[in-house]
Amino acid sequence: AKINNDLISGKTALASEPDDTDEFLVSDAGTLKRIDYSLIKGGTNTPSFWAYKIGNLTVANNTQVQLIPDSVDQNDSSCYNTSNGRFTVPSNQDGLYYLFAATRINNYDPNLTDMSFFKDGTEITWAKYQVVPDGSISGRHPSCMSTIFVSLSAGEYVDMRFRQTSGSSDTVFQTVFGGFKIR
C-alpha cells in the first residue's frame, strides 16, 4: 500500500540479464525480503564439452580400446583433454552430469559391439549394440551409442572405450564424446 504504481518505469528497465548481486523484492508470507539474482537464476549447464574425431582406428576382435576424440567444438573450463580423451571435473563443480558417446564403425557383418564409460579407470556403465539388418548390410556404417547420468566430484575423470566382437578387426571412423553438468 505504500509503493506508488509509477515506481517502476521504462527509464530503469534492464536490457540484459541481471548481475548476480542485483536484488529483487519478494514476499515471504507477507514479509518483504530481498534476494540476490544469483540465488534464483537458472543453471548454465557448465562445464560442458563436445569433442569429435573423424579418422580411422583399427580395432582388433574382442579388444577394448579407449577412443580419444581430438577436435573440440565446446570445452568450458578446459575440462576435456584432447591428448588423453578425458573429461575431468573442474574445482567447485561437483554435481550430476549427463555424458554421451557415439561411434560409427565400418563393419560389414557386425555381431556385437559395446561402448563403456570409465570413471577414474573403473568401468561404470556400458551399452551393447547389435546390428539386426533388414536385407544386405554391405556398405552400411552402424553406430554404437551410450549415455549416462553420473555424480562426479572435482578431480574425477571419465573416458570412453569401445569393443567389437565381429570375429575380425574392424575400423572405427567417426567418434563423438560430450557432456554437461545438470545440477
CSV table of C-alpha atoms in Angstrom, one decimal:
chain,number,residue,atom,x,y,z
A,1,ALA,CA,0.0,0.0,0.0
A,2,LYS,CA,3.0,2.3,0.4
A,3,ILE,CA,4.5,1.8,-3.0
A,4,ASN,CA,3.3,4.0,-5.8
A,5,ASN,CA,2.1,2.5,-9.1
A,6,ASP,CA,4.6,4.6,-11.0
A,7,LEU,CA,7.7,3.4,-9.0
A,8,ILE,CA,8.7,1.2,-11.9
A,9,SER,CA,9.2,2.9,-15.2
A,10,GLY,CA,10.8,2.3,-18.6
A,11,LYS,CA,13.6,4.6,-17.6
A,12,THR,CA,15.2,2.0,-15.3
A,13,ALA,CA,14.4,-1.2,-17.3
A,14,LEU,CA,17.2,-3.8,-17.6
A,15,ALA,CA,18.2,-4.5,-21.2
A,16,SER,CA,20.2,-7.6,-20.4
A,17,GLU,CA,20.5,-10.4,-17.8
A,18,PRO,CA,20.8,-9.0,-14.2
A,19,ASP,CA,24.2,-9.2,-12.4
A,20,ASP,CA,24.5,-11.9,-9.7
A,21,THR,CA,24.3,-9.2,-7.0
A,22,ASP,CA,21.2,-7.4,-8.4
A,23,GLU,CA,18.4,-7.7,-5.8
A,24,PHE,CA,14.7,-8.4,-6.1
A,25,LEU,CA,12.0,-7.9,-3.6
A,26,VAL,CA,9.9,-11.0,-2.7
A,27,SER,CA,7.1,-11.6,-0.2
A,28,ASP,CA,7.7,-14.4,2.3
A,29,ALA,CA,4.3,-15.0,3.9
A,30,GLY,CA,3.6,-11.3,3.8
A,31,THR,CA,7.1,-10.1,4.9
A,32,LEU,CA,9.1,-8.3,2.2
A,33,LYS,CA,12.6,-9.6,1.8
A,34,ARG,CA,15.4,-9.0,-0.7
A,35,ILE,CA,17.1,-11.8,-2.7
A,36,ASP,CA,20.2,-11.7,-5.0
A,37,TYR,CA,19.7,-12.8,-8.6
A,38,SER,CA,22.4,-15.4,-8.1
A,39,LEU,CA,20.1,-17.4,-5.8
A,40,ILE,CA,17.2,-17.6,-8.2
A,41,LYS,CA,18.7,-17.8,-11.7
A,42,GLY,CA,18.8,-21.0,-13.6
A,43,GLY,CA,21.8,-23.1,-14.1
A,44,THR,CA,24.1,-22.7,-17.1
A,45,ASN,CA,24.8,-26.4,-17.6
A,46,THR,CA,28.5,-25.8,-17.3
A,47,PRO,CA,31.0,-27.1,-17.5
A,48,SER,CA,30.2,-28.7,-20.9
A,49,PHE,CA,32.2,-30.2,-23.7
A,50,TRP,CA,31.8,-31.7,-27.1
A,51,ALA,CA,34.6,-33.4,-28.9
A,52,TYR,CA,34.9,-35.4,-32.1
A,53,LYS,CA,37.3,-37.4,-34.3
A,54,ILE,CA,37.0,-38.2,-37.9
A,55,GLY,CA,39.6,-40.7,-38.9
A,56,ASN,CA,40.2,-44.4,-39.0
A,57,LEU,CA,41.2,-46.5,-36.0
A,58,THR,CA,41.6,-50.3,-36.4
A,59,VAL,CA,40.2,-52.3,-33.5
A,60,ALA,CA,41.1,-56.0,-33.2
A,61,ASN,CA,38.4,-58.6,-32.5
A,62,ASN,CA,37.4,-58.7,-28.8
A,63,THR,CA,39.7,-55.8,-27.8
A,64,GLN,CA,38.6,-52.8,-25.8
A,65,VAL,CA,40.2,-49.5,-26.8
A,66,GLN,CA,39.9,-46.0,-25.5
A,67,LEU,CA,38.6,-43.7,-28.1
A,68,ILE,CA,40.2,-40.2,-28.0
A,69,PRO,CA,38.3,-37.5,-29.9
A,70,ASP,CA,40.9,-34.9,-30.7
A,71,SER,CA,38.9,-32.0,-32.1
A,72,VAL,CA,36.8,-29.8,-29.8
A,73,ASP,CA,33.8,-27.6,-30.6
A,74,GLN,CA,32.8,-26.9,-27.0
A,75,ASN,CA,35.1,-27.0,-23.9
A,76,ASP,CA,34.0,-24.8,-21.0
A,77,SER,CA,36.7,-24.6,-18.2
A,78,SER,CA,39.1,-26.6,-20.5
A,79,CYS,CA,37.5,-29.7,-18.9
A,80,TYR,CA,38.1,-32.1,-21.8
A,81,ASN,CA,41.7,-33.1,-22.7
A,82,THR,CA,42.3,-33.9,-26.4
A,83,SER,CA,45.5,-35.7,-25.7
A,84,ASN,CA,44.2,-38.3,-23.3
A,85,GLY,CA,40.4,-38.3,-24.1
A,86,ARG,CA,39.4,-37.5,-20.5
A,87,PHE,CA,36.7,-35.2,-19.2
A,88,THR,CA,37.9,-34.0,-15.8
A,89,VAL,CA,35.5,-32.2,-13.4
A,90,PRO,CA,36.9,-28.8,-12.5
A,91,SER,CA,37.3,-27.4,-9.0
A,92,ASN,CA,34.0,-26.4,-7.3
A,93,GLN,CA,31.9,-28.3,-10.0
A,94,ASP,CA,30.8,-31.4,-8.1
A,95,GLY,CA,27.4,-32.5,-9.3
A,96,LEU,CA,25.3,-34.6,-11.6
A,97,TYR,CA,26.5,-34.9,-15.2
A,98,TYR,CA,24.9,-36.1,-18.4
A,99,LEU,CA,27.5,-37.8,-20.7
A,100,PHE,CA,27.1,-39.2,-24.2
A,101,ALA,CA,29.3,-41.0,-26.7
A,102,ALA,CA,28.9,-42.5,-30.1
A,103,THR,CA,31.0,-44.0,-32.8
A,104,ARG,CA,30.4,-45.3,-36.4
A,105,ILE,CA,32.1,-48.5,-37.5
A,106,ASN,CA,32.9,-49.8,-40.9
A,107,ASN,CA,31.7,-53.4,-40.2
A,108,TYR,CA,30.0,-55.4,-43.0
A,109,ASP,CA,29.0,-58.2,-40.7
A,110,PRO,CA,28.9,-56.9,-37.1
A,111,ASN,CA,27.9,-59.3,-34.4
A,112,LEU,CA,28.2,-57.2,-31.3
A,113,THR,CA,29.9,-54.1,-30.1
A,114,ASP,CA,29.9,-52.2,-26.8
A,115,MET,CA,30.6,-48.7,-25.6
A,116,SER,CA,31.7,-48.1,-22.0
A,117,PHE,CA,32.3,-45.2,-19.7
A,118,PHE,CA,35.1,-45.4,-17.2
A,119,LYS,CA,35.4,-43.2,-14.1
A,120,ASP,CA,39.0,-42.9,-12.8
A,121,GLY,CA,39.9,-46.1,-14.7
A,122,THR,CA,36.9,-48.2,-13.5
A,123,GLU,CA,34.1,-49.2,-15.8
A,124,ILE,CA,30.8,-47.6,-14.6
A,125,THR,CA,28.4,-48.4,-17.4
A,126,TRP,CA,28.3,-50.0,-20.9
A,127,ALA,CA,25.8,-50.3,-23.7
A,128,LYS,CA,25.7,-53.2,-26.1
A,129,TYR,CA,24.7,-52.7,-29.7
A,130,GLN,CA,23.8,-55.4,-32.2
A,131,VAL,CA,23.0,-54.8,-35.8
A,132,VAL,CA,19.9,-56.6,-37.0
A,133,PRO,CA,19.9,-55.8,-40.7
A,134,ASP,CA,16.9,-55.9,-43.0
A,135,GLY,CA,18.4,-57.4,-46.1
A,136,SER,CA,22.1,-56.9,-47.1
A,137,ILE,CA,24.3,-54.9,-44.7
A,138,SER,CA,27.0,-54.3,-47.3
A,139,GLY,CA,28.1,-50.7,-47.2
A,140,ARG,CA,26.2,-49.7,-44.0
A,141,HIS,CA,28.0,-48.0,-41.2
A,142,PRO,CA,26.3,-48.9,-37.9
A,143,SER,CA,26.6,-46.6,-34.9
A,144,CYS,CA,27.3,-47.6,-31.3
A,145,MET,CA,25.9,-45.1,-28.7
A,146,SER,CA,25.8,-44.8,-24.9
A,147,THR,CA,24.6,-42.2,-22.4
A,148,ILE,CA,24.8,-41.9,-18.7
A,149,PHE,CA,23.8,-39.7,-15.7
A,150,VAL,CA,26.6,-39.8,-13.2
A,151,SER,CA,27.5,-38.0,-10.0
A,152,LEU,CA,31.1,-36.6,-10.2
A,153,SER,CA,33.3,-34.7,-7.8
A,154,ALA,CA,36.1,-32.2,-8.6
A,155,GLY,CA,39.2,-34.0,-10.0
A,156,GLU,CA,37.4,-37.2,-11.1
A,157,TYR,CA,37.7,-38.0,-14.8
A,158,VAL,CA,35.6,-40.0,-17.3
A,159,ASP,CA,36.7,-41.5,-20.6
A,160,MET,CA,35.0,-43.8,-23.1
A,161,ARG,CA,36.0,-47.1,-24.5
A,162,PHE,CA,34.9,-49.3,-27.4
A,163,ARG,CA,35.0,-53.1,-28.1
A,164,GLN,CA,33.9,-55.0,-31.1
A,165,THR,CA,33.5,-58.8,-31.4
A,166,SER,CA,32.9,-59.4,-35.1
A,167,GLY,CA,35.4,-62.2,-35.4
A,168,SER,CA,38.0,-60.0,-37.2
A,169,SER,CA,39.4,-56.5,-36.9
A,170,ASP,CA,37.2,-53.6,-37.7
A,171,THR,CA,37.5,-49.8,-38.3
A,172,VAL,CA,36.1,-47.0,-36.2
A,173,PHE,CA,35.9,-43.9,-38.4
A,174,GLN,CA,33.8,-41.3,-36.5
A,175,THR,CA,33.6,-40.7,-32.8
A,176,VAL,CA,31.9,-38.1,-30.6
A,177,PHE,CA,32.1,-37.6,-26.8
A,178,GLY,CA,30.4,-34.9,-24.8
A,179,GLY,CA,28.5,-33.9,-21.7
A,180,PHE,CA,27.4,-31.2,-19.4
A,181,LYS,CA,26.5,-30.6,-15.7
A,182,ILE,CA,22.9,-31.0,-14.9
A,183,ARG,CA,22.9,-29.7,-11.3
